[in-house]
Coordinates of C-alpha atoms in Angstrom, one line a residue:
X275 CA 3.1 -24.1 -21.8
X276 CA 4.6 -27.0 -20.3
X277 CA 8.2 -26.2 -18.4
X278 CA 10.2 -28.0 -16.7
X279 CA 12.7 -26.7 -14.2
X280 CA 16.6 -28.4 -12.9
X281 CA 17.2 -28.1 -9.8
X282 CA 15.1 -26.6 -6.5
X283 CA 17.1 -23.8 -4.9
X284 CA 17.2 -19.6 -5.2
X285 CA 16.7 -19.8 -9.2
X286 CA 15.0 -22.8 -9.8
X287 CA 12.6 -21.7 -7.3
X288 CA 12.1 -18.3 -8.6
X289 CA 11.4 -19.8 -11.9
X290 CA 8.7 -22.2 -11.1
X291 CA 7.1 -19.3 -9.0
X292 CA 7.1 -16.5 -11.8
X293 CA 6.3 -19.3 -14.5
X294 CA 3.1 -20.2 -12.2
X295 CA 2.0 -16.6 -11.7
X296 CA 3.1 -15.1 -15.2
X297 CA 1.2 -17.6 -17.0
X298 CA -2.3 -18.6 -16.8
X299 CA -2.0 -22.6 -18.9
X300 CA 1.9 -23.5 -17.4
X301 CA 2.7 -26.4 -16.2
X302 CA 5.5 -27.1 -14.1
X303 CA 7.4 -29.3 -12.8
X304 CA 10.6 -29.1 -10.4
X305 CA 13.1 -32.1 -10.6
X306 CA 15.1 -31.5 -7.4
X307 CA 17.7 -33.9 -6.9
X308 CA 18.8 -33.6 -3.2
X309 CA 16.2 -35.1 -0.6
X310 CA 15.7 -31.4 1.4
X311 CA 13.5 -28.1 -0.8
X312 CA 15.4 -26.1 -0.4
X313 CA 18.4 -25.1 2.1
X314 CA 19.6 -21.5 2.1
X315 CA 23.7 -22.7 2.1
X316 CA 23.8 -18.5 2.8
X317 CA 22.5 -18.5 5.9
X318 CA 24.3 -21.6 7.7
X319 CA 26.1 -19.1 9.8
X320 CA 22.8 -18.4 11.4
X321 CA 21.7 -22.4 11.2
X322 CA 25.5 -23.0 13.2
X323 CA 24.7 -20.3 16.2
X324 CA 21.2 -21.2 16.6
X325 CA 19.9 -17.4 15.2
X326 CA 16.9 -19.4 13.2
X327 CA 13.2 -20.3 14.5
X328 CA 13.7 -23.9 13.7
X329 CA 17.0 -26.1 11.5
X330 CA 13.8 -26.6 8.9
X331 CA 13.3 -23.1 7.9
X332 CA 16.6 -22.1 7.2
X333 CA 14.5 -22.9 3.3
X334 CA 13.7 -21.0 0.6
X335 CA 10.1 -22.9 0.1
X336 CA 8.7 -25.6 0.8
X337 CA 7.9 -27.4 -2.0
X338 CA 3.2 -26.7 -0.4
X339 CA 5.1 -22.9 -1.5
X340 CA 4.9 -23.9 -5.2
X341 CA 1.8 -26.9 -4.9
X342 CA -0.6 -24.0 -3.8
X343 CA -0.3 -22.7 -7.1
X344 CA -0.3 -25.6 -9.2
X345 CA 3.5 -26.7 -9.1
X346 CA 4.8 -29.9 -9.1
X347 CA 8.2 -30.6 -6.5
X348 CA 9.8 -33.8 -6.7
X349 CA 12.3 -33.8 -4.4
X350 CA 15.3 -37.0 -4.9
X351 CA 14.3 -37.4 -8.7
X352 CA 17.4 -36.7 -11.1
X353 CA 17.6 -35.4 -14.2
X354 CA 20.2 -37.4 -15.9
X355 CA 20.3 -36.6 -19.6
X356 CA 17.8 -34.1 -22.2
X357 CA 17.2 -35.2 -25.1
X358 CA 16.9 -31.8 -26.5
X359 CA 15.9 -32.8 -30.0
X360 CA 12.6 -35.0 -28.6
X361 CA 12.5 -31.9 -25.9
X362 CA 12.4 -34.9 -23.1
X363 CA 14.8 -35.2 -19.8
X364 CA 15.9 -38.7 -18.5
X365 CA 14.9 -39.1 -14.8
X366 CA 16.3 -41.2 -12.3
X367 CA 13.9 -42.1 -9.0
X368 CA 16.9 -42.0 -6.6
X369 CA 14.5 -43.1 -3.5
X370 CA 13.3 -46.0 -6.0
X371 CA 16.2 -46.2 -8.4
X372 CA 13.2 -45.7 -11.2
X373 CA 13.8 -44.0 -14.4
X374 CA 11.4 -41.9 -16.1
X375 CA 10.6 -39.6 -19.2
X376 CA 8.8 -36.8 -19.1
X377 CA 8.5 -34.3 -22.0
X378 CA 9.1 -30.1 -22.4
X379 CA 8.3 -26.9 -24.0
X380 CA 10.2 -24.7 -21.8
X381 CA 13.9 -26.8 -20.0
X382 CA 15.0 -24.0 -17.2
X383 CA 18.3 -25.3 -16.5
X384 CA 19.1 -24.3 -12.3
X385 CA 21.4 -27.1 -11.6
X386 CA 23.8 -25.1 -9.0
X387 CA 27.4 -26.3 -8.3
X388 CA 29.0 -28.4 -5.8
X389 CA 31.7 -27.5 -3.2
X390 CA 35.2 -28.4 -4.4
X391 CA 37.3 -30.8 -2.9
X392 CA 40.6 -30.5 -2.6
X393 CA 43.1 -32.9 -4.2
X394 CA 45.1 -34.0 -2.2
X395 CA 46.5 -37.6 0.0
X396 CA 43.6 -37.3 2.7
X397 CA 40.9 -35.6 1.5
X398 CA 38.6 -39.1 2.1
X399 CA 39.7 -38.9 5.9
X400 CA 37.0 -39.6 8.6
X401 CA 36.5 -35.4 10.0
X402 CA 37.7 -33.6 6.4
X403 CA 33.8 -31.5 5.6
X404 CA 32.3 -29.4 3.3
X405 CA 30.7 -26.1 4.2
X406 CA 27.9 -26.4 1.6
X407 CA 24.4 -27.5 1.8
X408 CA 21.7 -29.2 4.8
X409 CA 23.4 -32.0 4.9
X410 CA 27.3 -30.4 5.7
X411 CA 25.2 -28.5 8.2
X412 CA 24.0 -31.0 10.6
X413 CA 27.2 -33.1 10.9
X414 CA 29.2 -29.2 11.3
X415 CA 26.8 -28.2 14.0
X416 CA 27.1 -31.3 16.0
X417 CA 30.8 -31.0 15.5
X418 CA 30.2 -27.7 17.2
X419 CA 29.5 -28.6 20.0
X420 CA 31.3 -31.9 20.1
X421 CA 33.9 -31.4 23.4
X422 CA 36.6 -33.8 21.2
X423 CA 37.1 -31.2 18.7
X424 CA 39.5 -28.9 19.7
X425 CA 41.2 -28.0 16.9
X426 CA 39.5 -27.2 14.0
X427 CA 41.2 -26.6 9.9
X428 CA 39.6 -24.4 7.8
X429 CA 40.7 -24.0 4.5
X430 CA 39.2 -21.4 2.4
X431 CA 39.0 -17.4 3.5
X432 CA 35.9 -17.0 1.3
X433 CA 32.9 -15.7 3.1
X434 CA 32.0 -19.4 3.6
X435 CA 35.4 -20.3 5.4
X436 CA 35.2 -17.2 7.1
X437 CA 32.2 -18.2 8.3
X438 CA 33.2 -21.3 9.5
X439 CA 36.2 -20.1 10.7
X440 CA 34.4 -17.1 13.7
X441 CA 31.5 -19.9 14.9
X442 CA 34.5 -22.1 15.6
X443 CA 36.3 -19.8 17.6
X444 CA 33.1 -18.3 18.9
X445 CA 32.4 -22.1 20.5
X446 CA 36.1 -22.2 21.5
X447 CA 37.6 -24.5 19.5
X448 CA 41.3 -23.7 18.6
X449 CA 40.8 -22.3 14.8
X450 CA 43.6 -22.0 11.8
X451 CA 42.7 -21.0 8.0
X452 CA 45.1 -21.8 5.5
X453 CA 44.3 -20.1 2.4
X454 CA 46.7 -19.4 -1.3
X455 CA 45.8 -15.5 -0.5
X456 CA 47.5 -13.3 1.4
X457 CA 44.7 -11.7 3.2
X458 CA 40.8 -12.8 4.1
X459 CA 38.5 -12.5 1.8
X460 CA 40.9 -11.2 -0.1
X461 CA 38.8 -11.6 -3.2
X462 CA 36.0 -9.4 -1.8
X463 CA 38.1 -6.6 -0.3
X464 CA 40.8 -4.5 -1.0
X465 CA 44.2 -4.4 0.6
X466 CA 43.4 -1.5 2.9
X467 CA 39.4 -3.1 4.7
X468 CA 41.0 -6.4 4.5
X469 CA 43.1 -5.4 7.4
X470 CA 40.6 -4.7 9.5
X471 CA 39.4 -8.0 9.0
X472 CA 42.7 -9.4 9.3
X473 CA 43.4 -8.0 12.9
X474 CA 39.5 -8.7 13.6
X475 CA 40.3 -12.6 13.3
X476 CA 43.5 -12.5 15.4
X477 CA 42.2 -10.6 17.6
X478 CA 39.5 -13.4 18.1
X479 CA 42.0 -16.1 18.9
X480 CA 42.3 -17.6 15.0
X481 CA 45.4 -18.5 13.4
X482 CA 45.4 -16.6 10.0
X483 CA 48.3 -19.3 8.4
X484 CA 48.4 -17.5 4.1
X485 CA 50.2 -17.8 1.5
X486 CA 50.3 -21.3 2.1
X487 CA 48.2 -24.1 0.2
X488 CA 47.1 -27.7 2.1
X489 CA 49.8 -30.9 0.9
X490 CA 48.1 -33.6 3.4
X491 CA 45.1 -34.5 5.8
X492 CA 46.9 -37.2 7.7
X493 CA 46.0 -39.4 10.0
X494 CA 44.4 -43.5 10.8
X495 CA 41.7 -42.9 8.9
X496 CA 40.3 -40.2 11.1
X497 CA 41.6 -36.4 10.7
X498 CA 44.5 -35.6 13.2
X499 CA 46.5 -33.4 11.3
X500 CA 46.4 -30.8 7.5
X501 CA 49.9 -30.2 6.7
X502 CA 50.9 -26.9 4.2
X503 CA 53.1 -26.5 1.2
X504 CA 56.3 -26.3 3.4
X505 CA 56.2 -29.3 5.4
X506 CA 54.2 -27.3 8.4
X507 CA 51.4 -29.7 10.2
X508 CA 48.5 -28.0 12.0
X509 CA 46.9 -30.3 15.2
X510 CA 43.1 -30.5 13.5
X511 CA 40.3 -32.8 15.1
X512 CA 38.5 -31.4 12.1
X513 CA 38.9 -29.7 8.9
X514 CA 36.5 -27.6 7.1
X515 CA 36.9 -26.9 4.0
X516 CA 35.9 -24.3 1.7
X517 CA 38.1 -23.9 -1.6
X518 CA 35.2 -22.9 -4.3
X519 CA 33.3 -25.2 -6.5
X520 CA 32.3 -26.8 -9.5
X521 CA 29.1 -26.5 -11.7
X522 CA 26.6 -30.1 -11.7
X523 CA 26.7 -30.2 -15.1
X524 CA 28.6 -33.7 -15.7
X525 CA 24.7 -34.9 -16.9
X526 CA 25.1 -31.9 -19.8
X527 CA 28.3 -33.0 -21.5
X528 CA 27.4 -33.8 -25.5
X529 CA 24.2 -32.4 -25.2
X530 CA 24.2 -28.7 -24.0
X531 CA 27.6 -26.4 -25.2
X532 CA 29.8 -26.6 -21.7
X533 CA 33.1 -24.1 -21.3
X534 CA 36.5 -25.9 -20.5
X535 CA 35.2 -25.6 -16.5
X536 CA 31.7 -27.0 -17.1
X537 CA 30.0 -23.7 -16.5
X538 CA 26.7 -23.4 -19.1
X539 CA 27.4 -21.2 -22.2
X540 CA 24.6 -19.0 -22.5
X541 CA 24.0 -16.2 -24.8
X542 CA 22.8 -12.5 -23.6
X543 CA 19.3 -14.2 -23.4
X544 CA 20.7 -16.6 -21.0
X545 CA 19.8 -18.9 -23.8
X546 CA 21.4 -22.1 -24.2
X547 CA 23.6 -23.7 -27.5
X548 CA 19.8 -26.2 -27.6
X549 CA 16.6 -24.2 -28.4
X550 CA 13.8 -23.5 -25.5
X551 CA 16.7 -24.0 -23.0
X552 CA 17.7 -21.7 -20.4
X553 CA 20.5 -21.6 -18.1
X554 CA 20.5 -19.7 -14.4
X555 CA 22.2 -19.6 -11.2
X556 CA 25.8 -20.8 -9.6
X557 CA 26.4 -23.0 -13.0
X558 CA 26.2 -20.0 -15.9
X559 CA 28.2 -17.4 -15.9
X560 CA 26.1 -14.2 -16.7
X561 CA 27.8 -10.6 -17.2
X562 CA 29.6 -8.6 -14.6
X563 CA 27.9 -5.5 -15.3
X564 CA 30.6 -2.9 -14.1
X565 CA 33.0 -4.8 -16.7
X566 CA 31.0 -5.7 -19.2
X567 CA 32.7 -9.2 -19.5
X568 CA 31.0 -12.5 -17.9
X569 CA 32.2 -14.0 -14.7
X570 CA 31.0 -16.2 -11.6
X571 CA 28.7 -14.9 -9.4
X572 CA 27.4 -17.6 -6.9
X573 CA 24.6 -16.0 -5.1
X574 CA 21.0 -16.0 -4.1
X575 CA 20.5 -13.1 -5.7
X576 CA 21.6 -13.1 -9.0
X577 CA 19.8 -16.0 -9.5
X578 CA 16.3 -14.6 -8.8
X579 CA 17.5 -11.5 -11.4
X580 CA 18.4 -14.4 -13.4
X581 CA 15.4 -17.4 -13.3
X582 CA 12.3 -13.5 -13.0
X583 CA 14.7 -12.5 -16.5
X584 CA 14.2 -16.0 -18.6
X585 CA 10.3 -16.3 -16.8
X586 CA 9.5 -13.3 -18.4
X587 CA 11.4 -13.6 -21.9
X588 CA 11.0 -17.2 -22.6
X589 CA 7.9 -16.8 -24.8
X590 CA 9.6 -14.6 -26.6
X591 CA 11.2 -15.1 -30.4
X592 CA 13.1 -12.0 -30.0
X593 CA 13.5 -10.3 -26.6
X594 CA 12.7 -6.6 -26.9
X595 CA 16.4 -6.6 -24.2
X596 CA 19.0 -8.9 -23.2
X597 CA 19.5 -9.5 -19.4
X598 CA 21.5 -6.7 -17.4
X599 CA 23.8 -8.3 -15.8
X600 CA 24.6 -8.2 -12.0
X601 CA 27.1 -6.0 -9.9
X602 CA 27.7 -9.1 -7.3
X603 CA 26.5 -7.3 -4.4
X604 CA 27.3 -8.9 -0.8
X605 CA 27.6 -8.8 2.7
X606 CA 29.0 -10.5 6.0
X607 CA 29.6 -9.6 9.4
X608 CA 32.7 -10.8 10.7
X609 CA 32.9 -10.4 15.0
X610 CA 31.7 -7.1 15.5
X611 CA 32.5 -6.1 11.9
X612 CA 29.9 -4.6 9.1
X613 CA 31.6 -5.2 5.8
X614 CA 29.5 -5.0 2.4
X615 CA 30.5 -5.0 -1.3
X616 CA 29.5 -4.3 -5.0
X617 CA 31.1 -4.7 -8.2
X618 CA 34.7 -4.0 -9.4
X619 CA 37.7 -4.9 -7.2
X620 CA 40.9 -4.8 -7.4
X621 CA 41.3 -8.2 -7.4
X622 CA 38.6 -9.0 -9.9
X623 CA 39.4 -5.8 -11.6
X624 CA 43.3 -7.4 -12.6
X625 CA 41.5 -10.4 -13.4
X626 CA 39.8 -9.6 -16.0
X627 CA 42.8 -6.5 -17.7
X628 CA 40.4 -3.6 -16.4
X629 CA 42.0 0.0 -15.7
X630 CA 40.9 1.7 -12.6
X631 CA 41.3 4.0 -10.3
X632 CA 40.0 3.8 -6.7
X633 CA 40.2 5.9 -3.1
X634 CA 39.8 5.0 0.0
X635 CA 37.5 7.5 2.7
X636 CA 38.1 7.1 6.6
X637 CA 36.4 9.4 8.6
X638 CA 33.7 8.5 12.0
X639 CA 30.3 8.0 10.8
X640 CA 28.4 11.0 12.2
X641 CA 29.7 14.0 12.9
X642 CA 32.4 14.4 15.6
X643 CA 30.6 15.7 18.2
X644 CA 28.8 12.8 18.3
X645 CA 30.3 10.8 21.6
X646 CA 28.4 8.5 21.3
X647 CA 28.1 5.5 18.9
X648 CA 30.2 7.1 16.7
X649 CA 32.6 4.1 15.3
X650 CA 34.6 4.6 12.2
X651 CA 33.6 3.9 8.8
X652 CA 36.1 3.4 6.2
X653 CA 34.3 3.2 2.0
X654 CA 36.6 2.4 -1.5
X655 CA 35.6 3.5 -4.6
X656 CA 36.4 1.8 -7.7
X657 CA 35.9 4.0 -10.8
X658 CA 37.6 4.6 -14.6
X659 CA 40.1 6.3 -14.5
X660 CA 39.2 8.6 -17.5
X661 CA 35.1 9.2 -17.4
X662 CA 35.4 8.6 -13.5
X663 CA 31.8 6.5 -13.5
X664 CA 32.0 3.6 -10.8
X665 CA 32.3 0.0 -11.2
X666 CA 32.7 -0.6 -7.7
X667 CA 32.5 -0.4 -3.7
X668 CA 33.1 -1.8 -0.6
X669 CA 32.2 -0.4 2.9
X670 CA 33.0 -1.7 7.2
X671 CA 32.6 -0.5 10.3
X672 CA 31.6 -1.7 13.3
X673 CA 27.9 0.3 12.3
X674 CA 25.9 -1.7 10.7
X675 CA 26.5 0.6 7.4
X676 CA 26.0 -2.4 4.9
X677 CA 23.1 -0.2 3.5
X678 CA 25.4 2.1 1.6
X679 CA 25.9 -1.1 -0.6
X680 CA 23.0 -0.5 -2.7
X681 CA 23.3 3.3 -2.8
X682 CA 26.8 2.6 -4.7
X683 CA 25.2 -0.6 -6.8
X684 CA 22.3 1.9 -8.2
X685 CA 25.0 4.4 -9.1
X686 CA 27.1 1.7 -11.0
X687 CA 23.4 0.6 -12.7
X688 CA 22.9 3.9 -12.9
X689 CA 26.1 4.6 -15.1
X690 CA 26.7 7.6 -12.4
X691 CA 30.2 9.5 -12.1
X692 CA 31.9 10.8 -8.9
X693 CA 30.7 13.8 -9.6
X694 CA 27.4 12.3 -9.5
X695 CA 27.8 11.1 -5.9
X696 CA 29.8 13.5 -4.7
X697 CA 26.5 16.1 -5.0
X698 CA 23.9 13.4 -4.5
X699 CA 20.9 14.9 -2.7
X700 CA 21.0 12.6 0.8
X701 CA 19.7 13.6 3.7
X702 CA 21.0 14.9 7.0
X703 CA 21.0 14.2 10.8
X704 CA 23.5 14.2 13.0
X705 CA 22.2 11.5 15.2
X706 CA 22.8 9.6 11.6
X707 CA 25.0 11.0 9.6
X708 CA 27.3 13.7 8.3
X709 CA 26.0 17.2 6.9
X710 CA 27.7 15.6 3.8
X711 CA 26.5 12.1 3.4
X712 CA 29.6 9.6 3.9
X713 CA 28.4 9.0 0.3
X714 CA 29.4 12.1 -0.6
X715 CA 32.3 12.6 1.6
X716 CA 34.5 9.3 -0.4
X717 CA 33.1 10.2 -3.4
X718 CA 34.8 14.3 -2.7
X719 CA 37.7 12.2 -1.6
X720 CA 38.1 10.6 -4.5
X721 CA 38.0 13.9 -7.1
X722 CA 41.1 14.7 -4.6
X723 CA 39.2 17.5 -3.1
X724 CA 39.0 18.1 0.4
X725 CA 36.0 17.5 1.5
X726 CA 33.9 19.8 4.3
X727 CA 32.9 17.4 7.0

């Protein structure tokens, strides 16, 4: 069985590894357009803060990791077209310009996304940077240590934007964050938790200019200022644009069905419109399980789950199960805070027209008699107001409580209710938690009870 994988990031690596280790007769080739396999963008903050062993260690795998199982990884090889009738791909060697054809029995598309630029004047000025991939990470690292860079404007308050803002603020730069959304991390956190993050960012010297868009990047060849939609100018020696992504699917137009924004259309088995062609990773809209709807979920963990499922089922004429979907679980440190989120929140519920209810639990992590190391914790639960099925959750604390989000994610997958979580059997030791776990107490609070501490 000849398998071609397009793209060597999280999903592509997982798909190739699974195929090589599950099927003895698999002949696997990975085509990667980039020259480096495969930088882990979610580790960029660690990279920029010199918290990694070596720069080139921030990667999923090395080609040798697949080659030892008999796989081939070809970098600087861009798939430019697919003939789905002949089951062939056209590939351009970006180093030599040579064009070749290769055949497949199974084709797995993991071509991913690219950071979106802002279509405003000056977007092509020197020192207007994007923040994704090894090349940009290296350029940003150099600017981080450049004494001539004193003011930085970050466009976007998602995870990437907040990471960039924190890194440059810690380096002593003057940082302004601009975004149309009215609160930091507003796509991930509800207002109560986002306000804690806002205060933390401002305490650390970051200027949040929210509720505004960028109208132009200004400068004579090189960036000097960023102008917003109200005509206000912000000095900028550097701008970091972290304003979303676009799918790398132009090469598929007219061959594989795409939606109007370019996302690859897949069925419940992650099959595309062409026979024996599958799609995984950031360029598809996987099932967002808590909502029962497809949604963009650009996470390494999502891509890997999709890849594992595809390789397991791609030899079956009719798989026994469809892809189970994902919750979109993620976590992030923001200065002294640690936060994590999973499933439905107020923002995506509104976009998906979901009827939800929510509850906030706020207390110290441990019993009140514990005087040292007993920070506050906030837990937000999102649930179905009629059935009490748990649909989402968010946690935030100055302690590392992010593992609680994995428990909530399991509760969502297991279709647990508030009543189930309110009585779930967790351990008690006062150095770690309360007699009722904070998750028990959060659920009891959501049920309208006055929880015993």
